PDB file of C-alpha atoms in Angstrom:
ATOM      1  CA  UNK F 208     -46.937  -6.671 -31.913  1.00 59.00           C
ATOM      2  CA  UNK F 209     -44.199  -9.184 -32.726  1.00 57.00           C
ATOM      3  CA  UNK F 210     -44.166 -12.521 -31.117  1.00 54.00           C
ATOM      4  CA  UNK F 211     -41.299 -13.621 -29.414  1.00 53.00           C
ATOM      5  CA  UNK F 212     -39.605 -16.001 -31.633  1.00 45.00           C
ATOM      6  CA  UNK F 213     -35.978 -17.037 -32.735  1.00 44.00           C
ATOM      7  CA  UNK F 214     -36.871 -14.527 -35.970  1.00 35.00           C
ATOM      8  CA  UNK F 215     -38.501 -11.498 -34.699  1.00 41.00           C
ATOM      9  CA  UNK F 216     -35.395 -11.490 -31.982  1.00 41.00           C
ATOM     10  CA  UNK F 217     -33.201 -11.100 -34.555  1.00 39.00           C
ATOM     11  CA  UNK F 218     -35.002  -7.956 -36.454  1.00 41.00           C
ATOM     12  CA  UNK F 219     -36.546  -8.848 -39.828  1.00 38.00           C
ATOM     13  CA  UNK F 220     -35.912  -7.205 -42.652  1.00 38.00           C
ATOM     14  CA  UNK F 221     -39.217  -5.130 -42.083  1.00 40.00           C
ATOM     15  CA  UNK F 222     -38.524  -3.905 -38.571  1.00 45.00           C
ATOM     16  CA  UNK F 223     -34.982  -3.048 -39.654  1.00 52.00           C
ATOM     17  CA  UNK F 224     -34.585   0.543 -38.702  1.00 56.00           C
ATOM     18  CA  UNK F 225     -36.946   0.796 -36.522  1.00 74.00           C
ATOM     19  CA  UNK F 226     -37.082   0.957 -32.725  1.00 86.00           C
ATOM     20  CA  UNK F 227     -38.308  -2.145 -30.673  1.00 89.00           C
ATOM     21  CA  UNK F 228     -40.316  -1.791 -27.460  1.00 89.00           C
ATOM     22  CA  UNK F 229     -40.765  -4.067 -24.669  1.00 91.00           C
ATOM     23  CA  UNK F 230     -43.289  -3.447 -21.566  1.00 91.00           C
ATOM     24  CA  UNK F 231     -41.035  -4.411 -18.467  1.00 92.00           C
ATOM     25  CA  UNK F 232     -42.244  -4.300 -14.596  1.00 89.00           C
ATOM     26  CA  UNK F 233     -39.953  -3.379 -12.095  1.00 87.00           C
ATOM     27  CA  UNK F 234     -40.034  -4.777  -8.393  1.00 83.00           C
ATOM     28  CA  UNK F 235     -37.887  -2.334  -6.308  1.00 81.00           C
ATOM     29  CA  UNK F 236     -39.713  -2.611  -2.833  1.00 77.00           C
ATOM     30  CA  UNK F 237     -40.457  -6.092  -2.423  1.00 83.00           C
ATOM     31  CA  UNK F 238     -39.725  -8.037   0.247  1.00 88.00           C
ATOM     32  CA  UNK F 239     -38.415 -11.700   0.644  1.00 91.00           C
ATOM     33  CA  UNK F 240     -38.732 -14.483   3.410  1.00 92.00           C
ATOM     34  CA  UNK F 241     -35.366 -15.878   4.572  1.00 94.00           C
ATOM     35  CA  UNK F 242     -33.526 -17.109   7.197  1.00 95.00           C
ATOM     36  CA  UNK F 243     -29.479 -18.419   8.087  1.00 95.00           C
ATOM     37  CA  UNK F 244     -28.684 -21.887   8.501  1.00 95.00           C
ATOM     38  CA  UNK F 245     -25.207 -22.212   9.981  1.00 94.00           C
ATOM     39  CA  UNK F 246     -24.007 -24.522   7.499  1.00 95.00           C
ATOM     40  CA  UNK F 247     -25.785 -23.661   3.848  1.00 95.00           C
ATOM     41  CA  UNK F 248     -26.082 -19.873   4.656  1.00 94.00           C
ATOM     42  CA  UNK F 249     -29.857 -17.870   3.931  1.00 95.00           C
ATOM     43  CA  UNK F 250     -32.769 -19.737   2.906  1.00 95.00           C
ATOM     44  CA  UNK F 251     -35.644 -18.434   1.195  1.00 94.00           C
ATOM     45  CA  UNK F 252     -39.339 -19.118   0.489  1.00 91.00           C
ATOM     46  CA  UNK F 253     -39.856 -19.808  -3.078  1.00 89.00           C
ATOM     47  CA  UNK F 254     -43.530 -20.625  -4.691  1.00 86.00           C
ATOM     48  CA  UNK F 255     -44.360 -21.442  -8.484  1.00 81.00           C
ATOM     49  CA  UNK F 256     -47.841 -20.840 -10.023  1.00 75.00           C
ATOM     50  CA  UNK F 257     -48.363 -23.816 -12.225  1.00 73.00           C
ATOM     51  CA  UNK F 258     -51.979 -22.972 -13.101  1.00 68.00           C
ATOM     52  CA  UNK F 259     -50.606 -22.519 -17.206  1.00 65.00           C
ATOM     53  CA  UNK F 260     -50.218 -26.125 -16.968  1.00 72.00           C
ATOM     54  CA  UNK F 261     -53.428 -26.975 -14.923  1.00 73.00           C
ATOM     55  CA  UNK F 262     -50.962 -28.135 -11.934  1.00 73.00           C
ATOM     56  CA  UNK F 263     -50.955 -27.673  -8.180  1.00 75.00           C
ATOM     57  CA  UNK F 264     -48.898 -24.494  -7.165  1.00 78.00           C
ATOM     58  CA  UNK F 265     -45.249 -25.456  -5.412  1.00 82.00           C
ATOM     59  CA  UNK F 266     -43.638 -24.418  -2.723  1.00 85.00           C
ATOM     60  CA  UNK F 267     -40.384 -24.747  -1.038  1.00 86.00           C
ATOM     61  CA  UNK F 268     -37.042 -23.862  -0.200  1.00 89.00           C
ATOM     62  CA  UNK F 269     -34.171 -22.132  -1.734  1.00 90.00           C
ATOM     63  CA  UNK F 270     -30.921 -21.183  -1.330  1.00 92.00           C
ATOM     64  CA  UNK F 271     -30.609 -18.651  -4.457  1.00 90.00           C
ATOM     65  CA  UNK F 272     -31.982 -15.291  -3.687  1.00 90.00           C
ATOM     66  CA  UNK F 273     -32.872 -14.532  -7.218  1.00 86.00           C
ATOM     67  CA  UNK F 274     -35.288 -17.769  -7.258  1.00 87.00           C
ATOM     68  CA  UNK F 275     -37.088 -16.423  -4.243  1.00 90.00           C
ATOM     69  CA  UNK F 276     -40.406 -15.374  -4.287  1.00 88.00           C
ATOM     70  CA  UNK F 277     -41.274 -11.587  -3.557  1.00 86.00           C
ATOM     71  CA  UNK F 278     -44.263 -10.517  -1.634  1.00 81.00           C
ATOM     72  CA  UNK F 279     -45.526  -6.705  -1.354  1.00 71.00           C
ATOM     73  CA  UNK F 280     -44.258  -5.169   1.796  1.00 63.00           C
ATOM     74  CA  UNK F 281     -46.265  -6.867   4.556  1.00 54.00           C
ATOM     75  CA  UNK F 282     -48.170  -8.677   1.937  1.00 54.00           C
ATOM     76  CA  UNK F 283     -48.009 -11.790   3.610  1.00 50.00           C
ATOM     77  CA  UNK F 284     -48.474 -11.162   7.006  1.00 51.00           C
ATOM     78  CA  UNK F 285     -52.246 -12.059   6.830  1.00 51.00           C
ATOM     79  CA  UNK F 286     -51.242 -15.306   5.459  1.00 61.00           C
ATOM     80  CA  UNK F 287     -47.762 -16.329   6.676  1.00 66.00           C
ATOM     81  CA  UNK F 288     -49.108 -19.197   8.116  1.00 69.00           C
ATOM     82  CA  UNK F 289     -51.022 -20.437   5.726  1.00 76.00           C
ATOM     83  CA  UNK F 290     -47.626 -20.173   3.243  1.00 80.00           C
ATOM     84  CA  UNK F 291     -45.235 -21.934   5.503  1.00 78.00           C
ATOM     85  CA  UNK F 292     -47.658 -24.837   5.794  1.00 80.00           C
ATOM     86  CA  UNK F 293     -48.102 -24.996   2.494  1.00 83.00           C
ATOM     87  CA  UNK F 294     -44.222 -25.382   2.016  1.00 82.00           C
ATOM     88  CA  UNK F 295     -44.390 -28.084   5.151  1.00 77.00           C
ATOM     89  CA  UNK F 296     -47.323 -29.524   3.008  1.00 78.00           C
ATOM     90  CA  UNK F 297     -45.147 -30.019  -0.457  1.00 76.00           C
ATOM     91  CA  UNK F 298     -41.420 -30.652   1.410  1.00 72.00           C
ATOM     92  CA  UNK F 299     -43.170 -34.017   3.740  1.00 67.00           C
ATOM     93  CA  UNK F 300     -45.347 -34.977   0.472  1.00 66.00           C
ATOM     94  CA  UNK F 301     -41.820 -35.136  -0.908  1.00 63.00           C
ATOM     95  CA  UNK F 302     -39.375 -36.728   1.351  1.00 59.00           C
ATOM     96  CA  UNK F 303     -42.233 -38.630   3.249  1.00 58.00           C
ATOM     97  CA  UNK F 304     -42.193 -41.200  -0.037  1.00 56.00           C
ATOM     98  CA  UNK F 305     -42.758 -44.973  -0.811  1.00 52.00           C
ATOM     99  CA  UNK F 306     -39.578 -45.104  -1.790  1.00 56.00           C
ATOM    100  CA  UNK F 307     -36.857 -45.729   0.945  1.00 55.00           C
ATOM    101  CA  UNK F 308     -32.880 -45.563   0.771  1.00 56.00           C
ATOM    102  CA  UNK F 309     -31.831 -49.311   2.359  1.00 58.00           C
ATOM    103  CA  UNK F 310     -28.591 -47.991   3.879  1.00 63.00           C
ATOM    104  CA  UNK F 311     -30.217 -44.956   5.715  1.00 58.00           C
ATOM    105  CA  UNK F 312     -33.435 -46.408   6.026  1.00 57.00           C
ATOM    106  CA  UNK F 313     -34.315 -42.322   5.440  1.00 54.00           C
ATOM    107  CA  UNK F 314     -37.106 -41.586   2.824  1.00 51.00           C
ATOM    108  CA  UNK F 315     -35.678 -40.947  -0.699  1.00 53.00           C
ATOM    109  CA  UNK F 316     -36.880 -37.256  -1.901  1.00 51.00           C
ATOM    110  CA  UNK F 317     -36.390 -35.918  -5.146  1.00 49.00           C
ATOM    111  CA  UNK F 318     -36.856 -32.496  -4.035  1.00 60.00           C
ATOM    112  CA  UNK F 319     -33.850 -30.006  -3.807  1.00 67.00           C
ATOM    113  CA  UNK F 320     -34.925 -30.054   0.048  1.00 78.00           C
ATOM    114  CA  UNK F 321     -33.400 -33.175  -0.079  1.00 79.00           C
ATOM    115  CA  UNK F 322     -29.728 -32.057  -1.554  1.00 84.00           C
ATOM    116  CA  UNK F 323     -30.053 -29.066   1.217  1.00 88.00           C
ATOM    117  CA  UNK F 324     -30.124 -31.576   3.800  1.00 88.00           C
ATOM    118  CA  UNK F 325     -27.117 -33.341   2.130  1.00 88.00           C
ATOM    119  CA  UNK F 326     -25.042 -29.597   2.125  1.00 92.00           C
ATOM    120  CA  UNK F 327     -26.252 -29.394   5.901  1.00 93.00           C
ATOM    121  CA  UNK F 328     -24.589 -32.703   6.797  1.00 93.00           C
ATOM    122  CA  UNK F 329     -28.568 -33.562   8.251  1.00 91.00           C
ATOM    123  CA  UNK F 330     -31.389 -36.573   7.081  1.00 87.00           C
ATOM    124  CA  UNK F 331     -34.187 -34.963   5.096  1.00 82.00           C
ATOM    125  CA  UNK F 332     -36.307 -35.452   8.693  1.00 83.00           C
ATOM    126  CA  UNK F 333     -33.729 -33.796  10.489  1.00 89.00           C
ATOM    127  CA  UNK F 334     -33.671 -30.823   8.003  1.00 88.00           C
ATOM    128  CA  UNK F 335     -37.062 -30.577   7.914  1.00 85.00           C
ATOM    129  CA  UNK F 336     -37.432 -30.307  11.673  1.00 87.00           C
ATOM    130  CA  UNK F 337     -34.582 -27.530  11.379  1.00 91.00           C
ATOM    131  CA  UNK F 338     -36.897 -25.580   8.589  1.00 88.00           C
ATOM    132  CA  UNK F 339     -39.762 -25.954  11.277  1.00 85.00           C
ATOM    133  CA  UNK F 340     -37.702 -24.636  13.995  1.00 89.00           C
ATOM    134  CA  UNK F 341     -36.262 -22.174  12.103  1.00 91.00           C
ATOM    135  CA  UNK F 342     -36.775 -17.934  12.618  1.00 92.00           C
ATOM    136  CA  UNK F 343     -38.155 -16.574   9.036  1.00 92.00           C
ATOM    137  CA  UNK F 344     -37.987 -13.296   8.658  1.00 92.00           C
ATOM    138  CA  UNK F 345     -38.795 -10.293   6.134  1.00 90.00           C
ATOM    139  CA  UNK F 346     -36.143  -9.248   4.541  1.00 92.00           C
ATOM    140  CA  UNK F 347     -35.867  -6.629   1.490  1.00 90.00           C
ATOM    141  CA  UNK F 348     -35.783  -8.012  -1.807  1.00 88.00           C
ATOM    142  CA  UNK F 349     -32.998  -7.125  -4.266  1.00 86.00           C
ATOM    143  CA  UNK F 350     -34.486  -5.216  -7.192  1.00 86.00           C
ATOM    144  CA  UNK F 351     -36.177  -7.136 -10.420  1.00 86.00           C
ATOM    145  CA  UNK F 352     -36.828  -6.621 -13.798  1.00 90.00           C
ATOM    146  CA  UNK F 353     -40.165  -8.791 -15.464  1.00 90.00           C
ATOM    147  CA  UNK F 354     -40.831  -8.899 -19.044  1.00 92.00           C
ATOM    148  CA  UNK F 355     -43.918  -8.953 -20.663  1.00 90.00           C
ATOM    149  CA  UNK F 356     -43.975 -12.289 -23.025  1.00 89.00           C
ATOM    150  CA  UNK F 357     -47.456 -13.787 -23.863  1.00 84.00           C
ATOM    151  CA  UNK F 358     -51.339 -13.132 -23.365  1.00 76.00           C
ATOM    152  CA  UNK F 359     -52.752 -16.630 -22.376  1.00 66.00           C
ATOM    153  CA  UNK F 360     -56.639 -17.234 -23.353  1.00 51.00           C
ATOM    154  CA  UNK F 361     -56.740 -20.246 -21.567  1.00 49.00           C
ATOM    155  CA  UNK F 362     -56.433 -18.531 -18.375  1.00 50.00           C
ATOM    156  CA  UNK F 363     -58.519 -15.501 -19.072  1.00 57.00           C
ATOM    157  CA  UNK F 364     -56.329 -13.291 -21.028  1.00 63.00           C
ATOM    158  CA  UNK F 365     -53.942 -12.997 -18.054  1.00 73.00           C
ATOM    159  CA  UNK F 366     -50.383 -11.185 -18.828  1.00 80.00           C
ATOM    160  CA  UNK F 367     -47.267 -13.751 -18.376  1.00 83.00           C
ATOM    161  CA  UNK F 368     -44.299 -12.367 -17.510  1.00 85.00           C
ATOM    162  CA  UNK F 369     -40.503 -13.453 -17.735  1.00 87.00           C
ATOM    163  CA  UNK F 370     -37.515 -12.577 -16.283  1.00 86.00           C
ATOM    164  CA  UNK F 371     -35.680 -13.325 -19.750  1.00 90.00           C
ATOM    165  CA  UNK F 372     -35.063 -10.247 -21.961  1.00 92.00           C
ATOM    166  CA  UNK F 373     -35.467 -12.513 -24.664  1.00 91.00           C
ATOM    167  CA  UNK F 374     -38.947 -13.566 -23.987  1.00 91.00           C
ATOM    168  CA  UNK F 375     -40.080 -10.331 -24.275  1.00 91.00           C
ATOM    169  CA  UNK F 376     -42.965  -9.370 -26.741  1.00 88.00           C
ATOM    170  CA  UNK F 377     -42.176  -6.986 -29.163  1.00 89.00           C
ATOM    171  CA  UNK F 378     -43.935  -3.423 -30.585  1.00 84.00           C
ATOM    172  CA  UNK F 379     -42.607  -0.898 -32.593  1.00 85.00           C
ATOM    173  CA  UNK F 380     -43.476   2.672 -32.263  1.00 83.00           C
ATOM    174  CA  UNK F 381     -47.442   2.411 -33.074  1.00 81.00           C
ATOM    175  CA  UNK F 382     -47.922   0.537 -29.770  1.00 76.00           C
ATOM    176  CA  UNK F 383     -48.671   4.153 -28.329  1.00 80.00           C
ATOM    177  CA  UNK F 384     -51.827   5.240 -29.872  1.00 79.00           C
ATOM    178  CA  UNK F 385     -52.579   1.675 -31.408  1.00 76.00           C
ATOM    179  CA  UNK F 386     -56.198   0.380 -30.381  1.00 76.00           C
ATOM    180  CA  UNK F 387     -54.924  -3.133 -30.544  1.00 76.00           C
ATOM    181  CA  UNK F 388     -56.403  -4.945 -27.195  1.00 73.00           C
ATOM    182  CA  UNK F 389     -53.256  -6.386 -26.712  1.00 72.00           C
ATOM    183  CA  UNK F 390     -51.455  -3.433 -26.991  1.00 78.00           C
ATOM    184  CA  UNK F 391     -53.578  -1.131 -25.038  1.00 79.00           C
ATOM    185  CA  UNK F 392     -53.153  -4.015 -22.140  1.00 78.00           C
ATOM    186  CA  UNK F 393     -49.393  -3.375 -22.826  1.00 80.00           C
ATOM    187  CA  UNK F 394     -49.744   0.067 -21.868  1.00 82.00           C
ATOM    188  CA  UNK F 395     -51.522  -0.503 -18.435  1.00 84.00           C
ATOM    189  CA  UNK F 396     -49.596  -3.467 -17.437  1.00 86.00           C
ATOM    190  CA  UNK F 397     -46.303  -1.874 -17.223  1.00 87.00           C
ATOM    191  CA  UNK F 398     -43.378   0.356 -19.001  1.00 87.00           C
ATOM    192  CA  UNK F 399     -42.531   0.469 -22.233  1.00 88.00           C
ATOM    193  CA  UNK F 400     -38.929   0.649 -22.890  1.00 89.00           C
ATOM    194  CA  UNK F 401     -36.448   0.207 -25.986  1.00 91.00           C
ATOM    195  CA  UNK F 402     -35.412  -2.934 -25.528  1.00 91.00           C
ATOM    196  CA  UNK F 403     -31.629  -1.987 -25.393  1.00 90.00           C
ATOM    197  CA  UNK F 404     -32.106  -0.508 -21.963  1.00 88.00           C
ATOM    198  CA  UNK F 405     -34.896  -2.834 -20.616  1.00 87.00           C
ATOM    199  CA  UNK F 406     -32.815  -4.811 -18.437  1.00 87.00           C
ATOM    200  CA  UNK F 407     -30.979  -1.526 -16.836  1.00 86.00           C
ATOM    201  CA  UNK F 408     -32.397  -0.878 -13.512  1.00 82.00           C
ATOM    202  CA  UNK F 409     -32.254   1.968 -11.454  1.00 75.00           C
ATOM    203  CA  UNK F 410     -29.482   2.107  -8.518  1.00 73.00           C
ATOM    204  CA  UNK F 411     -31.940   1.847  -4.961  1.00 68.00           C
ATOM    205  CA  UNK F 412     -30.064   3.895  -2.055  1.00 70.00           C
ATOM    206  CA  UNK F 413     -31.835   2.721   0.750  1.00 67.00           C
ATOM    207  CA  UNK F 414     -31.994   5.363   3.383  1.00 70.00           C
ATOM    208  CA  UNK F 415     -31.780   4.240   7.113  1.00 71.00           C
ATOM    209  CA  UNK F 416     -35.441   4.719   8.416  1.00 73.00           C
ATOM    210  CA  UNK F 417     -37.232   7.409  10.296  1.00 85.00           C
ATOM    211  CA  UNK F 418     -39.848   5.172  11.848  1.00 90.00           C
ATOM    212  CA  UNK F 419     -38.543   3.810  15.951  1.00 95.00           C
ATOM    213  CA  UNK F 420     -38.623  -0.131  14.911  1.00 96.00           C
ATOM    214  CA  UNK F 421     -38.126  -1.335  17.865  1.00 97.00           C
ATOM    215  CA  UNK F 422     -41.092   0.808  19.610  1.00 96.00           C
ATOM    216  CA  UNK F 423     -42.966  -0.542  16.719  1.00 96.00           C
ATOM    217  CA  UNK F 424     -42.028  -3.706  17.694  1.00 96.00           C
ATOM    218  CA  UNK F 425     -43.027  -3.657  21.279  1.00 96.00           C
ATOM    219  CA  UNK F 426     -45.972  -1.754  20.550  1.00 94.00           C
ATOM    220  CA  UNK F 427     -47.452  -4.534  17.849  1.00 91.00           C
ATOM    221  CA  UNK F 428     -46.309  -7.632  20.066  1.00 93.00           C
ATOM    222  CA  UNK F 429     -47.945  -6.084  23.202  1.00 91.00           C
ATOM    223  CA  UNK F 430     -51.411  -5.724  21.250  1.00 87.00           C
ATOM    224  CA  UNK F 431     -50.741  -8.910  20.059  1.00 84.00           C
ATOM    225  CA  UNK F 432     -50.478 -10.503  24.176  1.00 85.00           C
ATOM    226  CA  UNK F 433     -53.280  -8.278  25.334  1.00 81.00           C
ATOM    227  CA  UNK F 434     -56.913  -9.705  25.628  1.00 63.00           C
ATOM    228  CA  UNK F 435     -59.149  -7.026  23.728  1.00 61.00           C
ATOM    229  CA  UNK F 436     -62.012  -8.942  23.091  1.00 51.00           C
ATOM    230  CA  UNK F 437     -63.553  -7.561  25.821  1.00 52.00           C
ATOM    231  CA  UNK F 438     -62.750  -4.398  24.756  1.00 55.00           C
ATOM    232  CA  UNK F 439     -65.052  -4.686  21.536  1.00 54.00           C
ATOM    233  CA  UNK F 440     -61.817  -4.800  19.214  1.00 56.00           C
ATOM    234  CA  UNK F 441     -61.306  -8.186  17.433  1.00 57.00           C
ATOM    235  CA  UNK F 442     -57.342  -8.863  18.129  1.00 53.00           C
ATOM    236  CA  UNK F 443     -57.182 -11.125  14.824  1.00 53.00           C
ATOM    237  CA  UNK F 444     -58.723  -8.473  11.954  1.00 59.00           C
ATOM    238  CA  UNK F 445     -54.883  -7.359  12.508  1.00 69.00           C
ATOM    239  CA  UNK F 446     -51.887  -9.851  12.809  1.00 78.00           C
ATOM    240  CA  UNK F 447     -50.249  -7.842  15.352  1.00 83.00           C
ATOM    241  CA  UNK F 448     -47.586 -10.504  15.632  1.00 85.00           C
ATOM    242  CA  UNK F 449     -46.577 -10.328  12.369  1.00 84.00           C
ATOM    243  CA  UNK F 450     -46.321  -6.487  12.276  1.00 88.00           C
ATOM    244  CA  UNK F 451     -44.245  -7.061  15.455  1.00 92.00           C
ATOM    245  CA  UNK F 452     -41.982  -9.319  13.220  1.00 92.00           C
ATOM    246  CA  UNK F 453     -41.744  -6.720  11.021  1.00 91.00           C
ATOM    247  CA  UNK F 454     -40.523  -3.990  12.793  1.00 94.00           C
ATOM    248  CA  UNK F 455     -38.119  -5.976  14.982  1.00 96.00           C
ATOM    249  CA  UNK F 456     -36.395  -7.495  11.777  1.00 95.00           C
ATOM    250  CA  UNK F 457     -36.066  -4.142  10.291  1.00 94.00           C
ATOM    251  CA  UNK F 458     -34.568  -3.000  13.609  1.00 96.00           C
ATOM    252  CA  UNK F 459     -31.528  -5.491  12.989  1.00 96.00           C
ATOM    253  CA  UNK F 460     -31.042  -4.677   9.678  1.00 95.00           C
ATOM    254  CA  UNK F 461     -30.803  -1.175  10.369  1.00 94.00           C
ATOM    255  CA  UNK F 462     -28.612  -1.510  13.364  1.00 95.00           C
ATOM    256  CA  UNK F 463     -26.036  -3.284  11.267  1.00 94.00           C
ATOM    257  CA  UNK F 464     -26.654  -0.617   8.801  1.00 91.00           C
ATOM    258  CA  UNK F 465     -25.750   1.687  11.360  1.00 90.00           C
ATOM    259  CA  UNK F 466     -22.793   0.735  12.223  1.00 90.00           C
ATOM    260  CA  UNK F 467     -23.509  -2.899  14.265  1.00 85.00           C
ATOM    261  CA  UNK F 468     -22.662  -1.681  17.529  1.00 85.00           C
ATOM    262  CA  UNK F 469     -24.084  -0.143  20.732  1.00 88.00           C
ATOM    263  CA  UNK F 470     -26.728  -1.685  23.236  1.00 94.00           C
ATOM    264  CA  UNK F 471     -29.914  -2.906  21.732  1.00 96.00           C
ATOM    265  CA  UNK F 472     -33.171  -1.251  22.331  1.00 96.00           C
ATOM    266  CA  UNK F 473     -34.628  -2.455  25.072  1.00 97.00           C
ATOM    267  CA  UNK F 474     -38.096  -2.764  23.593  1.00 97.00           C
ATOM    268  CA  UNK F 475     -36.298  -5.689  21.459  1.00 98.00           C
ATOM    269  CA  UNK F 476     -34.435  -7.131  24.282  1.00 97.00           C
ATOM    270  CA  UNK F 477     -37.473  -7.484  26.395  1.00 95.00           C
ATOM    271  CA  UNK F 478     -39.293 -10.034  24.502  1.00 96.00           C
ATOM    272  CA  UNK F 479     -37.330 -13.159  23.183  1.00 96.00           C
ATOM    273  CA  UNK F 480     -39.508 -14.271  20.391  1.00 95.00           C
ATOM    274  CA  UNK F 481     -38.514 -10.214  18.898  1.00 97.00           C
ATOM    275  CA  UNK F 482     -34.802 -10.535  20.149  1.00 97.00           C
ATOM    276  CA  UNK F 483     -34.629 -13.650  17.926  1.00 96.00           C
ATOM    277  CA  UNK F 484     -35.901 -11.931  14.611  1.00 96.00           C
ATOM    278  CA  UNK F 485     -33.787  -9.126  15.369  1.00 97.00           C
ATOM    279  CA  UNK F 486     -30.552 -11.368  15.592  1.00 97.00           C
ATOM    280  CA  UNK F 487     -31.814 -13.004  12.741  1.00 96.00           C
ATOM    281  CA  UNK F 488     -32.035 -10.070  10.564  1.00 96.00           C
ATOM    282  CA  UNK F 489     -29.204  -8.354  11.901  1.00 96.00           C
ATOM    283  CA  UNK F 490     -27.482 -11.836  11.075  1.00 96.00           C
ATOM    284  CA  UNK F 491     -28.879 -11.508   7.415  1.00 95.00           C
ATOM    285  CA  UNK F 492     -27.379  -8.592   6.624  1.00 94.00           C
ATOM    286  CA  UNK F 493     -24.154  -9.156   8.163  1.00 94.00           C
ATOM    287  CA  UNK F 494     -23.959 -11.885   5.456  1.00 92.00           C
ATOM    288  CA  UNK F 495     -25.245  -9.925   2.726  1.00 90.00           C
ATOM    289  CA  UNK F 496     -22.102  -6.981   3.490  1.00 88.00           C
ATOM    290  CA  UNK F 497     -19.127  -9.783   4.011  1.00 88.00           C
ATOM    291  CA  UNK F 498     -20.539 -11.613   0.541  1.00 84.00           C
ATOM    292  CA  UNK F 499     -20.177  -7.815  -1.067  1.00 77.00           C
ATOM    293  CA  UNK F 500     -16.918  -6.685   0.476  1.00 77.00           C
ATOM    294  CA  UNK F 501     -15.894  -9.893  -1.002  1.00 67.00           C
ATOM    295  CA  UNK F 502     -16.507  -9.321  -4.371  1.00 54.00           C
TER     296      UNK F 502
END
């Protein structure tokens, strides 16, 4: 294994010849949080794990979809809540400072919340409010490359990952049979590529679905209304309201996918808080086809 520096990017006169491998992990299927504001355009959950640097993890807000943080499909339904505090938690500890702007008399943040609420034409307590108010939905993640570039001890010999190229550690071709811990990790952790192709990834067609999403929908949210504790089931081992989320966002996706016209399914229309995921989906993904068609 070659470390990652300035010298062994370059090739040394050693590995001259020979073929370099990186171990790369690809995220095709992930999914995003994200919502439309009408002035800034989607929003996005983001979260940093600090713990390399013994820190607090962040989170907050961002208007670049390539910052935002992917979860596992339905990964964070069990703790959406807890997630969109913690952003509340971090965005008030911000703009909710000693320090205070004499002209405004509004806090003065640091945070990039605070510029957002500058492109929104909004205080940082008005914007805030708007975040609180606002419909977050699940929305599919565009596809991501992640680079293998260290081993840290200090946290238990956990893999860090990159999303630069040329962070990447490198092997040559022994890193296949070698016994090297670090290597056999390398193996397990991900895919082992030449690094002139590592950053290609594959072209995703994403098929419309098979599964009724808004039956889904209706079918989750009414569990989620109905008293079953008396029933013997315990209504909160499964966040029905969440799934219901789910399934009613997908719904508006697809139906722009589909065309965007026609009635909407009842089973949507029905039920307001799903008729407002739905519209913000569906709204999602009308931006996400005009930005394309523009470029």
């Amino acid at each position: 294994m070659e470390k990652n520096s300035d010298t062994s990017r370059q090739g040394s006169e050693q590995t001259k010849g020979r073929k370099t491998w990186v171990c790369r992990r690809l995220v095709l299927s992930g999914k995003i949080v994200a919502t439309l504001h009408p002035v800034i355009g989607p929003l996005y959950w983001e979260y940093f794990d600090n713990s390399d640097c013994n820190a607090p993890d962040s989170y907050g807000i961002t208007e670049h979809i390539e910052s935002a943080h992917i979860f596992k499909s339905g990964s964070y339904r069990s703790s959406f809540d807890s997630f969109l505090s913690n952003i509340f938690s971090d965005a008030y500890a911000d703009i909710y400072t000693d320090e205070w702007n004499d002209e405004s008399g509004e806090p003065e943040g640091n945070h990039l919340l605070t510029s957002l609420a500058e492109k929104a034409g909004s205080t940082p307590s008005e914007f805030m409010q708007w975040i609180v108010d606002a419909t977050w939905v699940e929305y599919p993640a565009p596809p991501k490359v992640y680079f293998l570039a260290d081993f840290n001890g200090h946290l238990g010999y956990r893999a860090e990952w990159s999303e630069q190229v040329s962070d990447a550690l490198h092997w040559d071709q022994t890193v296949f049979e070698s016994d090297d811990l670090d290597e056999q990790l390398a193996r397990t952790l991900g895919e082992l590529v030449p690094i002139e192709c590592a950053e290609e990834i594959p072209t995703i067609r994403r098929e419309l679905s098979s599964v009724n999403h808004p039956l889904m929908a209706d079918v989750a949210y009414t569990m989620h209304r109905l008293d079953l504790v008396g029933l013997g089931v315990d209504k909160w081992s499964v966040n029905y309201k969440e799934i219901a989320c789910t399934h009613a966002a997908r719904a508006g996706i697809d139906y722009v996918r589909s065309g965007d016209y026609g009635p909407i399914s009842p089973h949507i229309v029905g039920f307001p808080m799903l008729l407002n995921v739905f519209n913000m989906a569906a709204s999602l993904k009308r931006y996400e086809v005009n930005k394309n068609n523009l470029m």
